[in-house]
Tab-separated table of C-alpha atoms and ligand atoms in Angstrom:
chain	number	residue	atom	x	y	z
A	394	MET	CA	0.061	-0.041	0.075
A	395	THR	CA	1.326	3.589	-1.133
A	396	ARG	CA	-0.586	5.684	1.516
A	397	PHE	CA	2.738	6.785	2.996
A	398	GLN	CA	4.969	6.638	-0.013
A	399	ASN	CA	7.979	8.710	0.032
A	400	ARG	CA	7.182	9.836	3.914
A	401	THR	CA	9.746	9.357	6.154
A	402	ALA	CA	8.319	8.933	9.883
A	403	ILE	CA	9.374	9.109	13.298
A	404	VAL	CA	7.727	7.221	16.148
A	405	THR	CA	9.042	7.519	19.640
A	406	GLY	CA	8.628	4.781	22.246
A	407	ALA	CA	8.186	2.566	19.477
A	408	ALA	CA	10.223	-0.814	20.774
A	409	GLN	CA	6.667	-2.103	22.084
A	410	GLY	CA	2.946	-1.577	22.431
A	411	ILE	CA	1.329	1.093	20.433
A	412	GLY	CA	4.295	2.807	19.381
A	413	ALA	CA	5.316	-0.662	17.545
A	414	ALA	CA	2.175	-1.145	15.928
A	415	THR	CA	2.037	2.357	14.573
A	416	ALA	CA	5.479	2.100	13.390
A	417	THR	CA	4.664	-1.206	11.585
A	418	LEU	CA	1.503	0.040	10.073
A	419	LEU	CA	2.976	3.083	8.834
A	420	ALA	CA	5.725	0.824	7.027
A	421	ALA	CA	3.457	-1.362	5.913
A	422	GLN	CA	1.617	1.725	4.006
A	423	GLY	CA	4.851	2.755	2.545
A	424	ALA	CA	6.696	5.017	5.003
A	425	ARG	CA	10.249	5.187	5.694
A	426	VAL	CA	10.187	4.856	9.817
A	427	ALA	CA	12.574	5.551	12.371
A	428	VAL	CA	11.885	3.220	15.035
A	429	VAL	CA	12.826	5.513	18.181
A	430	ASP	CA	13.243	4.248	21.817
A	431	LEU	CA	15.605	4.268	24.836
A	432	GLN	CA	17.334	0.928	24.226
A	433	LEU	CA	18.769	0.386	20.530
A	434	ASP	CA	18.451	-3.303	20.519
A	435	ARG	CA	14.788	-2.928	21.410
A	436	ALA	CA	14.288	-0.761	18.562
A	437	GLU	CA	16.357	-2.589	16.360
A	438	VAL	CA	13.863	-6.069	16.747
A	439	VAL	CA	11.041	-3.760	15.540
A	440	ALA	CA	12.917	-2.169	12.612
A	441	ARG	CA	14.296	-5.871	11.608
A	442	GLN	CA	10.771	-7.313	11.715
A	443	ILE	CA	9.831	-4.458	9.676
A	444	ARG	CA	12.620	-4.892	7.074
A	445	GLU	CA	11.811	-8.498	7.029
A	446	THR	CA	8.165	-8.029	5.656
A	447	GLY	CA	9.623	-5.604	3.089
A	448	GLY	CA	9.273	-2.220	4.782
A	449	THR	CA	11.756	0.578	5.495
A	450	ALA	CA	12.959	0.992	8.812
A	451	GLY	CA	15.765	1.986	11.098
A	452	ALA	CA	16.486	1.829	14.770
A	453	PHE	CA	17.364	4.716	16.900
A	454	ALA	CA	18.213	5.267	20.262
A	455	CYS	CA	16.978	8.408	21.734
A	456	ASP	CA	15.613	9.529	25.328
A	457	VAL	CA	13.094	11.830	24.318
A	458	THR	CA	13.422	14.025	27.616
A	459	ASP	CA	17.015	14.991	26.310
A	460	GLU	CA	17.174	17.704	24.422
A	461	ALA	CA	20.492	17.348	22.850
A	462	ALA	CA	19.294	13.840	22.011
A	463	VAL	CA	16.382	14.760	20.305
A	464	THR	CA	17.883	17.227	18.186
A	465	GLU	CA	20.982	14.778	17.102
A	466	MET	CA	18.445	12.057	16.439
A	467	THR	CA	15.943	13.790	14.124
A	468	GLY	CA	18.621	15.252	12.056
A	469	ARG	CA	20.137	12.103	11.898
A	470	VAL	CA	16.466	10.502	10.430
A	471	ALA	CA	16.478	13.443	8.308
A	472	ASP	CA	19.960	12.794	6.850
A	473	GLU	CA	19.419	9.205	6.465
A	474	PHE	CA	15.938	9.041	5.221
A	475	GLY	CA	15.473	12.270	3.504
A	476	GLY	CA	13.195	14.678	5.396
A	477	LEU	CA	11.188	14.345	7.742
A	478	ASP	CA	7.187	14.008	7.130
A	479	ILE	CA	5.338	12.578	9.982
A	480	LEU	CA	6.274	12.574	13.930
A	481	VAL	CA	4.414	10.340	16.188
A	482	ASN	CA	4.989	11.280	19.951
A	483	ASN	CA	4.274	8.185	21.505
A	484	ALA	CA	6.835	7.561	24.306
A	485	GLY	CA	5.146	7.594	27.974
A	486	ILE	CA	5.547	6.536	31.156
A	487	THR	CA	3.152	6.107	34.330
A	488	ARG	CA	4.132	6.418	37.928
A	489	ASP	CA	1.128	6.604	39.882
A	490	ASN	CA	0.317	7.463	43.116
A	491	LEU	CA	-2.603	9.070	45.361
A	492	LEU	CA	-1.425	13.020	45.471
A	493	PHE	CA	-0.329	12.884	49.268
A	494	LYS	CA	2.222	9.977	48.489
A	495	MET	CA	3.776	11.242	44.822
A	496	SER	CA	6.949	12.116	45.044
A	497	ARG	CA	8.430	15.052	43.412
A	498	GLY	CA	10.743	12.862	41.272
A	499	ASP	CA	7.666	10.730	39.935
A	500	TRP	CA	5.744	14.149	39.122
A	501	ASP	CA	8.866	15.883	37.054
A	502	SER	CA	9.914	12.233	35.171
A	503	VAL	CA	6.187	11.854	34.246
A	504	LEU	CA	5.866	15.446	32.821
A	505	ALA	CA	9.150	15.547	31.302
A	506	THR	CA	8.658	11.767	29.426
A	507	ASN	CA	4.875	12.338	28.818
A	508	LEU	CA	4.689	16.429	28.056
A	509	THR	CA	8.075	18.213	27.690
A	510	SER	CA	9.301	15.471	25.205
A	511	VAL	CA	6.538	16.466	23.078
A	512	TYR	CA	7.370	19.879	22.951
A	513	LEU	CA	11.097	18.915	22.098
A	514	CYS	CA	10.451	16.546	19.334
A	515	CYS	CA	7.976	18.981	17.837
A	516	GLN	CA	10.461	21.796	17.918
A	517	ALA	CA	13.087	19.663	16.677
A	518	ALA	CA	10.776	18.283	13.659
A	519	GLN	CA	9.051	21.592	13.036
A	520	LYS	CA	12.581	22.693	11.441
A	521	TYR	CA	11.992	20.263	8.591
A	522	MET	CA	8.358	20.391	8.159
A	523	VAL	CA	7.960	24.056	7.793
A	524	GLU	CA	10.982	24.037	5.266
A	525	ALA	CA	9.058	21.748	3.190
A	526	ARG	CA	5.727	23.291	4.052
A	527	TYR	CA	4.183	19.298	4.746
A	528	GLY	CA	3.986	17.687	8.233
A	529	LYS	CA	2.010	15.667	10.140
A	530	ILE	CA	2.217	15.846	14.022
A	531	VAL	CA	0.343	13.125	16.265
A	532	SER	CA	0.872	13.035	19.776
A	533	LEU	CA	-0.428	10.584	22.310
A	534	SER	CA	-2.862	12.128	24.859
A	535	SER	CA	-4.853	9.743	27.281
A	536	ARG	CA	-8.497	9.125	28.492
A	537	SER	CA	-6.557	9.971	31.951
A	538	ALA	CA	-6.246	13.600	30.836
A	539	LEU	CA	-10.193	13.961	31.936
A	540	GLY	CA	-9.014	12.944	35.359
A	541	ALA	CA	-7.971	9.551	36.908
A	542	ARG	CA	-7.590	8.699	40.297
A	543	GLY	CA	-3.726	8.197	41.285
A	544	GLN	CA	-2.514	9.995	38.144
A	545	ALA	CA	-2.475	13.509	39.068
A	546	ASN	CA	1.248	13.619	37.189
A	547	TYR	CA	0.066	11.435	34.256
A	548	ALA	CA	-3.419	13.271	33.816
A	549	ALA	CA	-1.793	16.883	33.846
A	550	ALA	CA	0.788	15.911	31.340
A	551	LYS	CA	-1.729	14.091	28.821
A	552	ALA	CA	-3.948	17.217	29.326
A	553	GLY	CA	-1.049	19.316	28.390
A	554	VAL	CA	-0.418	17.448	25.446
A	555	GLN	CA	-3.932	18.595	24.511
A	556	GLY	CA	-3.056	22.086	24.785
A	557	LEU	CA	-0.182	21.850	23.114
A	558	THR	CA	-1.560	19.888	20.243
A	559	ALA	CA	-4.346	22.675	20.026
A	560	THR	CA	-1.635	25.392	20.205
A	561	LEU	CA	0.883	24.029	17.587
A	562	ALA	CA	-1.894	23.593	15.378
A	563	ILE	CA	-2.339	27.205	15.389
A	564	GLU	CA	1.112	28.211	15.008
A	565	LEU	CA	2.353	25.325	12.206
A	566	GLY	CA	-1.087	25.440	10.365
A	567	PRO	CA	-0.058	28.247	7.835
A	568	PHE	CA	3.189	26.047	6.875
A	569	ASN	CA	0.840	23.134	5.977
A	570	ILE	CA	1.517	20.994	9.033
A	571	ASN	CA	-1.329	19.018	10.861
A	572	VAL	CA	-1.043	18.912	14.499
A	573	ASN	CA	-3.401	16.170	16.276
A	574	ALA	CA	-3.787	13.950	19.521
A	575	VAL	CA	-5.196	10.643	20.137
A	576	ALA	CA	-6.766	9.915	23.606
A	577	PRO	CA	-6.606	6.054	23.963
A	578	GLY	CA	-8.619	4.614	26.823
A	579	TYR	CA	-7.635	1.052	28.149
A	580	ILE	CA	-5.190	-0.673	25.806
A	581	SER	CA	-3.729	-3.932	26.440
A	582	THR	CA	0.178	-3.360	26.703
A	583	ALA	CA	3.097	-3.634	28.952
A	584	MET	CA	1.753	-0.432	30.510
A	585	THR	CA	-1.243	-1.407	31.677
A	586	ALA	CA	-0.127	-4.907	32.802
A	587	ALA	CA	2.170	-2.978	34.709
A	588	THR	CA	-0.839	-1.120	36.465
A	589	ALA	CA	-2.588	-4.235	36.813
A	590	ARG	CA	0.426	-5.883	38.958
A	591	ARG	CA	0.817	-2.775	40.857
A	592	VAL	CA	-2.656	-2.638	42.168
A	593	GLY	CA	-2.130	-6.310	43.256
A	594	SER	CA	-4.588	-7.555	40.371
A	595	THR	CA	-3.788	-10.379	37.443
A	596	VAL	CA	-3.765	-8.758	33.703
A	597	GLU	CA	-7.056	-10.708	33.027
A	598	ASP	CA	-8.864	-9.474	35.845
A	599	HIS	CA	-7.724	-6.191	35.433
A	600	GLN	CA	-9.101	-6.114	31.696
A	601	ASP	CA	-12.214	-7.793	32.914
A	602	ARG	CA	-12.854	-4.851	34.955
A	603	ALA	CA	-12.082	-2.198	32.278
A	604	ALA	CA	-14.026	-4.240	29.802
A	605	GLN	CA	-17.179	-3.822	31.918
A	606	ALA	CA	-16.807	-0.210	32.214
A	607	THR	CA	-16.685	0.293	28.508
A	608	PRO	CA	-19.591	0.349	26.165
A	609	LEU	CA	-17.848	-1.936	23.640
A	610	ARG	CA	-17.315	-4.112	26.376
A	611	ARG	CA	-13.771	-5.065	25.855
A	612	VAL	CA	-10.126	-3.391	26.131
A	613	GLY	CA	-8.554	-1.839	23.090
A	614	GLN	CA	-5.630	-3.493	21.114
A	615	PRO	CA	-2.612	-1.693	20.088
A	616	GLY	CA	-3.460	-2.066	16.416
A	617	GLU	CA	-6.722	-0.212	17.029
A	618	VAL	CA	-4.908	2.893	18.240
A	619	ALA	CA	-2.295	2.746	15.179
A	620	SER	CA	-4.959	2.625	12.556
A	621	VAL	CA	-6.357	5.717	13.976
A	622	ILE	CA	-3.055	7.686	14.229
A	623	ALA	CA	-2.299	6.778	10.627
A	624	PHE	CA	-5.240	8.049	9.651
A	625	LEU	CA	-4.378	11.333	11.288
A	626	ALA	CA	-0.911	10.999	9.751
A	627	SER	CA	-2.316	10.758	6.159
A	628	ASP	CA	-3.656	13.101	3.788
A	629	GLU	CA	-7.046	11.963	4.004
A	630	ALA	CA	-7.292	13.710	7.195
A	631	SER	CA	-5.617	16.898	5.523
A	632	TYR	CA	-8.498	19.017	7.025
A	633	VAL	CA	-8.241	17.932	10.308
A	634	SER	CA	-5.713	19.922	12.788
A	635	GLY	CA	-5.791	20.672	16.370
A	636	GLN	CA	-8.072	18.074	17.686
A	637	THR	CA	-7.987	15.316	20.166
A	638	LEU	CA	-9.798	12.215	19.037
A	639	TYR	CA	-10.776	9.622	21.934
A	640	VAL	CA	-10.240	6.055	20.895
A	641	ASN	CA	-11.730	4.264	24.113
A	642	GLY	CA	-14.346	1.945	22.988
A	643	GLY	CA	-17.348	4.552	23.790
A	644	ALA	CA	-16.379	5.399	27.148
A	645	ARG	CA	-17.799	8.888	28.315
B	1031	NDP	P1	4.482	0.948	26.745
B	1031	NDP	O1	5.016	1.248	28.258
B	1031	NDP	O2	4.160	-0.439	26.207
B	1031	NDP	O3	5.668	1.446	25.660
B	1031	NDP	C1	6.109	2.776	25.685
B	1031	NDP	C2	7.598	2.895	25.424
B	1031	NDP	O4	8.168	4.049	25.325
B	1031	NDP	C3	8.341	1.709	25.818
B	1031	NDP	O5	9.142	0.815	24.689
B	1031	NDP	C4	9.341	2.791	26.641
B	1031	NDP	O6	10.870	2.325	26.718
B	1031	NDP	C5	9.259	4.161	25.774
B	1031	NDP	N1	9.876	5.028	26.269
B	1031	NDP	C6	9.573	5.278	27.946
B	1031	NDP	N2	10.385	6.369	28.149
B	1031	NDP	C7	11.146	6.726	26.955
B	1031	NDP	C8	11.820	7.922	26.570
B	1031	NDP	N3	12.284	8.781	27.420
B	1031	NDP	N4	12.625	8.062	25.869
B	1031	NDP	C9	12.132	7.301	24.552
B	1031	NDP	N5	11.512	6.197	24.468
B	1031	NDP	C10	10.805	5.921	25.843
B	1031	NDP	O7	3.213	2.170	26.474
B	1031	NDP	P2	1.962	1.946	25.668
B	1031	NDP	O8	2.234	1.279	24.328
B	1031	NDP	O9	0.761	1.381	26.374
B	1031	NDP	O10	1.513	3.732	25.470
B	1031	NDP	C11	2.144	4.093	24.459
B	1031	NDP	C12	1.756	5.707	24.551
B	1031	NDP	O11	0.107	5.737	24.575
B	1031	NDP	C13	1.957	6.504	25.854
B	1031	NDP	O12	2.261	7.729	25.736
B	1031	NDP	C14	0.936	6.188	26.739
B	1031	NDP	O13	0.846	6.951	27.879
B	1031	NDP	C15	-0.416	6.371	25.801
B	1031	NDP	N6	-1.331	5.568	26.132
B	1031	NDP	C16	-1.323	4.199	26.812
B	1031	NDP	C17	-2.607	3.795	27.045
B	1031	NDP	C18	-2.566	2.347	27.308
B	1031	NDP	O14	-4.051	1.935	27.898
B	1031	NDP	N7	-1.701	1.463	27.298
B	1031	NDP	C19	-4.055	4.454	27.316
B	1031	NDP	C20	-3.576	5.981	27.012
B	1031	NDP	C21	-2.475	6.517	26.660
B	1031	NDP	P3	10.965	1.231	28.127
B	1031	NDP	O15	10.323	-0.037	27.897
B	1031	NDP	O16	12.573	1.122	27.948
B	1031	NDP	O17	10.951	2.199	29.279
């Protein structure tokens, strides 16, 4: 499929979960994909799988909270793959706790990884996109942006992503750059499995409870978020900008 023919995409946090599914889907639809994650060997596993199925992908180690590393990685991707058309800000972490027990370190690291990283990556990427008068930025927010017990840090960061998205759409729109966010509900990944373990539940029980609270009566899969990200990164969504699209099985 040639939806993303001659397009270069960066997907952060792409060694697993939603990021890996997104990198794989964009590549299957023709994009040259930079699989970016903290550990090169884990990013390389996904990049190799993409290449083995006929796609174009490279692995890049980058801590997206590190400004110098983000600038260097973005430059290398643009040099090696020729420009930069699509940025998917997917890297994220949780460090849940009730406010009275939340450490300053856990507040800072969640804000840095889920929000400051989006600012850094967008700032680095816009240079190439503005020059080319073309760009698609999709960032991961969360249903938790609307409020979630034990997630003051994460909810604040993910709500921040929505404000940043709305603002960058205004600033970058004149350069033909679309900026949007997706806000998933409960998706079956290592992140939600870790949450289950933290609250003393099995993954299965945790998912069952989440499914019962969801109109579609099931949790989501990474591919179901990846397909929405791909839509927003495509020219089919050319007049959509500044939006946050909830991908949460119908929860209000
Ligand atoms: P995962 O934890 O499965 O994957 C996240 C990836 O990001 C990991 O490979 C992780 O590496 C990497 N990462 C973490 N910190 C950094 C960093 N500083 N620099 C580069 N990479 C980093 O997450 P999901 O796939 O579940 O979630 C992906 C995104 O979707 C996140 O932004 C998350 O907040 C959001 N989201 C997820 C939901 C869900 O239910 N799963 C719901 C709503 C939103 P490592 O493992 O080495 O730390």
